[in-house]
């Protein structure tokens, strides 16, 4: 994409309304613009990151054996009355009525609706197990939305739901999602630490939240140092192997980890563990809640002997849009965002230091065309701007690599190759730089 044609309204100064780093940088980099309190439009640069995160989430759900569907944003109130949650959920739920005076709501979550789909379609124990998911916009009317996409009212969420015949089966599904979450966040360059959590309004008897460590995190967390060395990406995971999945779960739950409200200082001393204290940001939450929804909604199947069995359930959420802000909170410097390559809006930024120079323009056009032919997405700064402006914008948007092309270097057949993460610069031939990027 050529920056001269790209809709990327960057800002030089920090917006006064932005209180945290991710909100400031997303506004400054032209990723989002606020439409109303806690509700944002996603501009082209921000949408590219959002889609990359969504792709990774989808790939890992599919690998774990989940099946994707798509449920509506508007749900009937009667379903929530059946489960007993309509009045209990509170003012965060946006309640509306249609022209026929039917009571509806803008879904904050989908336990009721997915259970209704299941009860109207599944008949036999042979239809189990199933894990169904979708990636859909949600709305929760936060009393005080703040921190940009980190705590908005409208947000993109992946929510999946498991259906099993018994407790043991539902625990296996829970474990699969536990491991899939570790893999998902690791692919985004994040070190996610699972911690036992309260079940809250979702309900149930077992829950873990996944937190990434960041200085600007909203929660104080305590965890064993070993978590920093654990690497789930090194595991070739077979989700059909209950033993392997269980082993990974045990590995990540055997070490001490707790948020501030659940931290037990006495237990810490008793265990004598080497803990670190840091700030954390929640990026995912999983719940096992048994028959909390299937029982009141009568989601039953016929068992092997014809007996009626109420299915066991769990739900599993990832804040897809929240992750954009969380990644920035965990990966930035004084100059701007530092994107992990897996979620970056473009892999490389091409900086033409002198757009009016014919040789520079030709070299950059050629580099841009060759990268495109190799499937490498590049943001090409072909604007007639000062070099300082171009460097500042490239650092602000945080692409993993920068390729700087200037008249002096071209005379010697070289370009500058810069890593955004380390800041290291190398002088390479154009062919060597292309080889690096296309490898």
PDB file of C-alpha atoms in Angstrom, residues 222-412:
ATOM      1  CA  UNK A 222       1.854 -12.794  41.414  1.00  0.00           C
ATOM      2  CA  UNK A 223       3.358 -15.734  39.560  1.00  0.00           C
ATOM      3  CA  UNK A 224       6.286 -18.107  39.602  1.00  0.00           C
ATOM      4  CA  UNK A 225       9.306 -17.062  37.510  1.00  0.00           C
ATOM      5  CA  UNK A 226       9.140 -20.365  35.644  1.00  0.00           C
ATOM      6  CA  UNK A 227       6.154 -19.044  33.691  1.00  0.00           C
ATOM      7  CA  UNK A 228       8.495 -16.686  31.856  1.00  0.00           C
ATOM      8  CA  UNK A 229      10.442 -19.659  30.496  1.00  0.00           C
ATOM      9  CA  UNK A 230       7.520 -21.861  29.455  1.00  0.00           C
ATOM     10  CA  UNK A 231       7.092 -22.112  25.683  1.00  0.00           C
ATOM     11  CA  UNK A 232       3.990 -23.837  24.410  1.00  0.00           C
ATOM     12  CA  UNK A 233       5.001 -23.097  20.791  1.00  0.00           C
ATOM     13  CA  UNK A 234       7.671 -25.758  21.147  1.00  0.00           C
ATOM     14  CA  UNK A 235       4.930 -28.346  21.675  1.00  0.00           C
ATOM     15  CA  UNK A 236       3.543 -30.218  18.662  1.00  0.00           C
ATOM     16  CA  UNK A 237       0.073 -30.571  20.138  1.00  0.00           C
ATOM     17  CA  UNK A 238      -2.232 -33.444  19.231  1.00  0.00           C
ATOM     18  CA  UNK A 239      -5.661 -32.418  20.498  1.00  0.00           C
ATOM     19  CA  UNK A 240      -6.857 -36.014  20.113  1.00  0.00           C
ATOM     20  CA  UNK A 241      -4.362 -37.064  22.795  1.00  0.00           C
ATOM     21  CA  UNK A 242      -6.059 -36.488  26.140  1.00  0.00           C
ATOM     22  CA  UNK A 243      -2.823 -37.451  27.874  1.00  0.00           C
ATOM     23  CA  UNK A 244      -0.742 -34.775  26.125  1.00  0.00           C
ATOM     24  CA  UNK A 245      -3.378 -32.083  26.600  1.00  0.00           C
ATOM     25  CA  UNK A 246      -3.746 -32.972  30.286  1.00  0.00           C
ATOM     26  CA  UNK A 247       0.025 -32.930  30.709  1.00  0.00           C
ATOM     27  CA  UNK A 248       0.285 -29.384  29.325  1.00  0.00           C
ATOM     28  CA  UNK A 249      -2.580 -28.199  31.541  1.00  0.00           C
ATOM     29  CA  UNK A 250      -0.909 -29.694  34.614  1.00  0.00           C
ATOM     30  CA  UNK A 251       2.399 -28.078  33.676  1.00  0.00           C
ATOM     31  CA  UNK A 252       0.805 -24.621  33.557  1.00  0.00           C
ATOM     32  CA  UNK A 253      -1.418 -25.039  36.616  1.00  0.00           C
ATOM     33  CA  UNK A 254       1.130 -26.649  38.942  1.00  0.00           C
ATOM     34  CA  UNK A 255       3.008 -23.368  39.431  1.00  0.00           C
ATOM     35  CA  UNK A 256       1.702 -20.603  41.677  1.00  0.00           C
ATOM     36  CA  UNK A 257      -0.157 -17.783  39.915  1.00  0.00           C
ATOM     37  CA  UNK A 258      -2.783 -15.437  41.339  1.00  0.00           C
ATOM     38  CA  UNK A 259      -4.279 -12.012  40.880  1.00  0.00           C
ATOM     39  CA  UNK A 260      -4.077  -9.574  43.766  1.00  0.00           C
ATOM     40  CA  UNK A 261      -7.539 -10.428  45.129  1.00  0.00           C
ATOM     41  CA  UNK A 262      -6.724 -14.155  45.164  1.00  0.00           C
ATOM     42  CA  UNK A 263      -3.084 -13.911  46.248  1.00  0.00           C
ATOM     43  CA  UNK A 264      -2.349 -15.854  49.430  1.00  0.00           C
ATOM     44  CA  UNK A 265       0.792 -14.404  51.053  1.00  0.00           C
ATOM     45  CA  UNK A 266       0.761 -17.122  53.711  1.00  0.00           C
ATOM     46  CA  UNK A 267       0.708 -19.830  51.049  1.00  0.00           C
ATOM     47  CA  UNK A 268       3.542 -18.078  49.232  1.00  0.00           C
ATOM     48  CA  UNK A 269       5.701 -18.281  52.371  1.00  0.00           C
ATOM     49  CA  UNK A 270       4.648 -21.863  52.997  1.00  0.00           C
ATOM     50  CA  UNK A 271       5.607 -22.948  49.478  1.00  0.00           C
ATOM     51  CA  UNK A 272       8.775 -20.879  49.491  1.00  0.00           C
ATOM     52  CA  UNK A 273       8.294 -20.146  45.797  1.00  0.00           C
ATOM     53  CA  UNK A 274      10.243 -17.581  43.783  1.00  0.00           C
ATOM     54  CA  UNK A 275       7.460 -15.206  42.782  1.00  0.00           C
ATOM     55  CA  UNK A 276       7.493 -12.115  40.668  1.00  0.00           C
ATOM     56  CA  UNK A 277       4.963  -9.325  41.142  1.00  0.00           C
ATOM     57  CA  UNK A 278       3.808  -7.503  38.030  1.00  0.00           C
ATOM     58  CA  UNK A 279       0.833  -5.884  36.354  1.00  0.00           C
ATOM     59  CA  UNK A 280      -1.410  -8.006  34.134  1.00  0.00           C
ATOM     60  CA  UNK A 281      -4.032  -7.540  31.433  1.00  0.00           C
ATOM     61  CA  UNK A 282      -6.785 -10.115  30.964  1.00  0.00           C
ATOM     62  CA  UNK A 283      -7.053 -11.298  27.339  1.00  0.00           C
ATOM     63  CA  UNK A 284      -9.079 -14.498  27.727  1.00  0.00           C
ATOM     64  CA  UNK A 285     -11.380 -16.290  30.145  1.00  0.00           C
ATOM     65  CA  UNK A 286     -12.654 -19.876  30.167  1.00  0.00           C
ATOM     66  CA  UNK A 287     -15.483 -21.375  32.245  1.00  0.00           C
ATOM     67  CA  UNK A 288     -16.787 -24.814  33.055  1.00  0.00           C
ATOM     68  CA  UNK A 289     -20.346 -24.521  34.338  1.00  0.00           C
ATOM     69  CA  UNK A 290     -21.861 -27.989  33.938  1.00  0.00           C
ATOM     70  CA  UNK A 291     -25.657 -27.846  33.644  1.00  0.00           C
ATOM     71  CA  UNK A 292     -26.155 -24.187  34.680  1.00  0.00           C
ATOM     72  CA  UNK A 293     -27.735 -23.388  31.295  1.00  0.00           C
ATOM     73  CA  UNK A 294     -28.598 -26.798  29.881  1.00  0.00           C
ATOM     74  CA  UNK A 295     -30.844 -27.669  32.849  1.00  0.00           C
ATOM     75  CA  UNK A 296     -33.179 -24.633  32.842  1.00  0.00           C
ATOM     76  CA  UNK A 297     -33.222 -24.616  29.016  1.00  0.00           C
ATOM     77  CA  UNK A 298     -33.796 -28.390  28.932  1.00  0.00           C
ATOM     78  CA  UNK A 299     -30.876 -29.213  26.637  1.00  0.00           C
ATOM     79  CA  UNK A 300     -31.009 -33.015  26.814  1.00  0.00           C
ATOM     80  CA  UNK A 301     -30.023 -35.957  24.638  1.00  0.00           C
ATOM     81  CA  UNK A 302     -30.910 -39.624  24.666  1.00  0.00           C
ATOM     82  CA  UNK A 303     -28.195 -41.711  26.324  1.00  0.00           C
ATOM     83  CA  UNK A 304     -26.879 -45.148  25.230  1.00  0.00           C
ATOM     84  CA  UNK A 305     -29.781 -46.878  26.976  1.00  0.00           C
ATOM     85  CA  UNK A 306     -32.414 -44.364  25.918  1.00  0.00           C
ATOM     86  CA  UNK A 307     -32.213 -42.432  29.186  1.00  0.00           C
ATOM     87  CA  UNK A 308     -32.528 -38.637  29.126  1.00  0.00           C
ATOM     88  CA  UNK A 309     -29.214 -36.896  29.879  1.00  0.00           C
ATOM     89  CA  UNK A 310     -28.743 -33.177  30.532  1.00  0.00           C
ATOM     90  CA  UNK A 311     -25.576 -32.118  28.728  1.00  0.00           C
ATOM     91  CA  UNK A 312     -22.542 -30.606  30.449  1.00  0.00           C
ATOM     92  CA  UNK A 313     -21.290 -27.271  29.112  1.00  0.00           C
ATOM     93  CA  UNK A 314     -18.459 -24.766  29.177  1.00  0.00           C
ATOM     94  CA  UNK A 315     -17.793 -21.391  27.537  1.00  0.00           C
ATOM     95  CA  UNK A 316     -14.551 -19.802  26.410  1.00  0.00           C
ATOM     96  CA  UNK A 317     -13.982 -16.155  25.524  1.00  0.00           C
ATOM     97  CA  UNK A 318     -11.174 -14.187  23.889  1.00  0.00           C
ATOM     98  CA  UNK A 319     -11.356 -10.408  23.552  1.00  0.00           C
ATOM     99  CA  UNK A 320     -10.252 -10.051  19.915  1.00  0.00           C
ATOM    100  CA  UNK A 321     -10.516  -6.255  19.755  1.00  0.00           C
ATOM    101  CA  UNK A 322      -9.170  -5.921  23.305  1.00  0.00           C
ATOM    102  CA  UNK A 323      -6.079  -7.872  22.218  1.00  0.00           C
ATOM    103  CA  UNK A 324      -5.098  -5.075  19.830  1.00  0.00           C
ATOM    104  CA  UNK A 325      -4.749  -2.716  22.790  1.00  0.00           C
ATOM    105  CA  UNK A 326      -3.217  -5.378  25.031  1.00  0.00           C
ATOM    106  CA  UNK A 327      -0.463  -6.198  22.536  1.00  0.00           C
ATOM    107  CA  UNK A 328       0.415  -2.503  22.282  1.00  0.00           C
ATOM    108  CA  UNK A 329       0.505  -2.194  26.078  1.00  0.00           C
ATOM    109  CA  UNK A 330       2.970  -5.102  26.177  1.00  0.00           C
ATOM    110  CA  UNK A 331       5.003  -4.057  23.116  1.00  0.00           C
ATOM    111  CA  UNK A 332       5.829  -0.377  22.590  1.00  0.00           C
ATOM    112  CA  UNK A 333       8.580   2.138  23.180  1.00  0.00           C
ATOM    113  CA  UNK A 334       8.906   5.920  23.338  1.00  0.00           C
ATOM    114  CA  UNK A 335       8.594   6.202  19.556  1.00  0.00           C
ATOM    115  CA  UNK A 336       5.455   4.140  19.063  1.00  0.00           C
ATOM    116  CA  UNK A 337       4.103   0.636  18.618  1.00  0.00           C
ATOM    117  CA  UNK A 338       6.361  -2.413  18.179  1.00  0.00           C
ATOM    118  CA  UNK A 339       4.200  -5.052  16.479  1.00  0.00           C
ATOM    119  CA  UNK A 340       4.999  -8.768  16.663  1.00  0.00           C
ATOM    120  CA  UNK A 341       5.316  -9.911  13.061  1.00  0.00           C
ATOM    121  CA  UNK A 342       2.348 -12.298  13.311  1.00  0.00           C
ATOM    122  CA  UNK A 343      -0.183  -9.498  13.868  1.00  0.00           C
ATOM    123  CA  UNK A 344       1.520  -6.486  12.230  1.00  0.00           C
ATOM    124  CA  UNK A 345      -0.617  -4.620   9.670  1.00  0.00           C
ATOM    125  CA  UNK A 346       2.286  -4.840   7.192  1.00  0.00           C
ATOM    126  CA  UNK A 347       5.530  -6.784   7.423  1.00  0.00           C
ATOM    127  CA  UNK A 348       7.780  -3.994   6.179  1.00  0.00           C
ATOM    128  CA  UNK A 349       7.775  -0.264   5.608  1.00  0.00           C
ATOM    129  CA  UNK A 350       9.599   1.061   2.540  1.00  0.00           C
ATOM    130  CA  UNK A 351      10.939   4.571   3.146  1.00  0.00           C
ATOM    131  CA  UNK A 352      11.783   6.587   0.039  1.00  0.00           C
ATOM    132  CA  UNK A 353      14.055   9.321   1.368  1.00  0.00           C
ATOM    133  CA  UNK A 354      13.721  11.448  -1.767  1.00  0.00           C
ATOM    134  CA  UNK A 355      10.490  10.852  -3.663  1.00  0.00           C
ATOM    135  CA  UNK A 356      11.446  13.443  -6.297  1.00  0.00           C
ATOM    136  CA  UNK A 357      14.610  11.522  -7.212  1.00  0.00           C
ATOM    137  CA  UNK A 358      14.015   9.364 -10.303  1.00  0.00           C
ATOM    138  CA  UNK A 359      16.477   6.643  -9.275  1.00  0.00           C
ATOM    139  CA  UNK A 360      15.002   6.437  -5.756  1.00  0.00           C
ATOM    140  CA  UNK A 361      11.458   6.235  -7.057  1.00  0.00           C
ATOM    141  CA  UNK A 362      12.368   3.524  -9.570  1.00  0.00           C
ATOM    142  CA  UNK A 363      14.237   1.450  -6.966  1.00  0.00           C
ATOM    143  CA  UNK A 364      11.387   1.717  -4.454  1.00  0.00           C
ATOM    144  CA  UNK A 365       8.758   0.865  -7.078  1.00  0.00           C
ATOM    145  CA  UNK A 366      10.782  -2.185  -8.064  1.00  0.00           C
ATOM    146  CA  UNK A 367      11.228  -3.312  -4.432  1.00  0.00           C
ATOM    147  CA  UNK A 368       7.514  -2.791  -3.757  1.00  0.00           C
ATOM    148  CA  UNK A 369       6.529  -4.836  -6.835  1.00  0.00           C
ATOM    149  CA  UNK A 370       8.890  -7.716  -5.976  1.00  0.00           C
ATOM    150  CA  UNK A 371       7.640  -7.889  -2.392  1.00  0.00           C
ATOM    151  CA  UNK A 372       4.036  -7.935  -3.585  1.00  0.00           C
ATOM    152  CA  UNK A 373       4.828 -10.725  -6.061  1.00  0.00           C
ATOM    153  CA  UNK A 374       6.285 -12.743  -3.165  1.00  0.00           C
ATOM    154  CA  UNK A 375       3.223 -12.187  -0.996  1.00  0.00           C
ATOM    155  CA  UNK A 376       4.984  -9.812   1.419  1.00  0.00           C
ATOM    156  CA  UNK A 377       2.733  -6.954   2.489  1.00  0.00           C
ATOM    157  CA  UNK A 378       4.524  -3.617   2.481  1.00  0.00           C
ATOM    158  CA  UNK A 379       3.614  -0.051   3.392  1.00  0.00           C
ATOM    159  CA  UNK A 380       5.444   2.189   0.925  1.00  0.00           C
ATOM    160  CA  UNK A 381       6.064   5.769   2.047  1.00  0.00           C
ATOM    161  CA  UNK A 382       6.164   7.517  -1.316  1.00  0.00           C
ATOM    162  CA  UNK A 383       5.034  10.893   0.075  1.00  0.00           C
ATOM    163  CA  UNK A 384       6.829  14.125  -0.656  1.00  0.00           C
ATOM    164  CA  UNK A 385       7.724  14.659   3.011  1.00  0.00           C
ATOM    165  CA  UNK A 386      10.879  15.294   5.012  1.00  0.00           C
ATOM    166  CA  UNK A 387      12.876  12.237   6.035  1.00  0.00           C
ATOM    167  CA  UNK A 388      12.266  12.974   9.736  1.00  0.00           C
ATOM    168  CA  UNK A 389       8.498  12.885   9.229  1.00  0.00           C
ATOM    169  CA  UNK A 390       8.737   9.553   7.422  1.00  0.00           C
ATOM    170  CA  UNK A 391      10.955   7.974  10.078  1.00  0.00           C
ATOM    171  CA  UNK A 392       8.666   9.200  12.862  1.00  0.00           C
ATOM    172  CA  UNK A 393       5.555   7.794  11.179  1.00  0.00           C
ATOM    173  CA  UNK A 394       7.207   4.437  10.494  1.00  0.00           C
ATOM    174  CA  UNK A 395       8.287   4.099  14.116  1.00  0.00           C
ATOM    175  CA  UNK A 396       4.837   5.191  15.269  1.00  0.00           C
ATOM    176  CA  UNK A 397       2.956   2.494  13.319  1.00  0.00           C
ATOM    177  CA  UNK A 398       5.551  -0.070  14.423  1.00  0.00           C
ATOM    178  CA  UNK A 399       6.047  -2.376  11.430  1.00  0.00           C
ATOM    179  CA  UNK A 400       8.583  -5.142  12.170  1.00  0.00           C
ATOM    180  CA  UNK A 401      11.015  -4.083   9.430  1.00  0.00           C
ATOM    181  CA  UNK A 402      11.963  -0.883   7.647  1.00  0.00           C
ATOM    182  CA  UNK A 403      13.729  -0.642   4.304  1.00  0.00           C
ATOM    183  CA  UNK A 404      15.245   2.808   3.822  1.00  0.00           C
ATOM    184  CA  UNK A 405      16.155   3.824   0.265  1.00  0.00           C
ATOM    185  CA  UNK A 406      18.138   7.003  -0.414  1.00  0.00           C
ATOM    186  CA  UNK A 407      20.183   8.474  -3.322  1.00  0.00           C
ATOM    187  CA  UNK A 408      23.535   8.111  -1.553  1.00  0.00           C
ATOM    188  CA  UNK A 409      23.032   4.451  -0.680  1.00  0.00           C
ATOM    189  CA  UNK A 410      21.769   3.592  -4.149  1.00  0.00           C
ATOM    190  CA  UNK A 411      24.962   4.951  -5.667  1.00  0.00           C
ATOM    191  CA  UNK A 412      26.767   2.201  -3.766  1.00  0.00           C
TER     192      UNK A 412
END
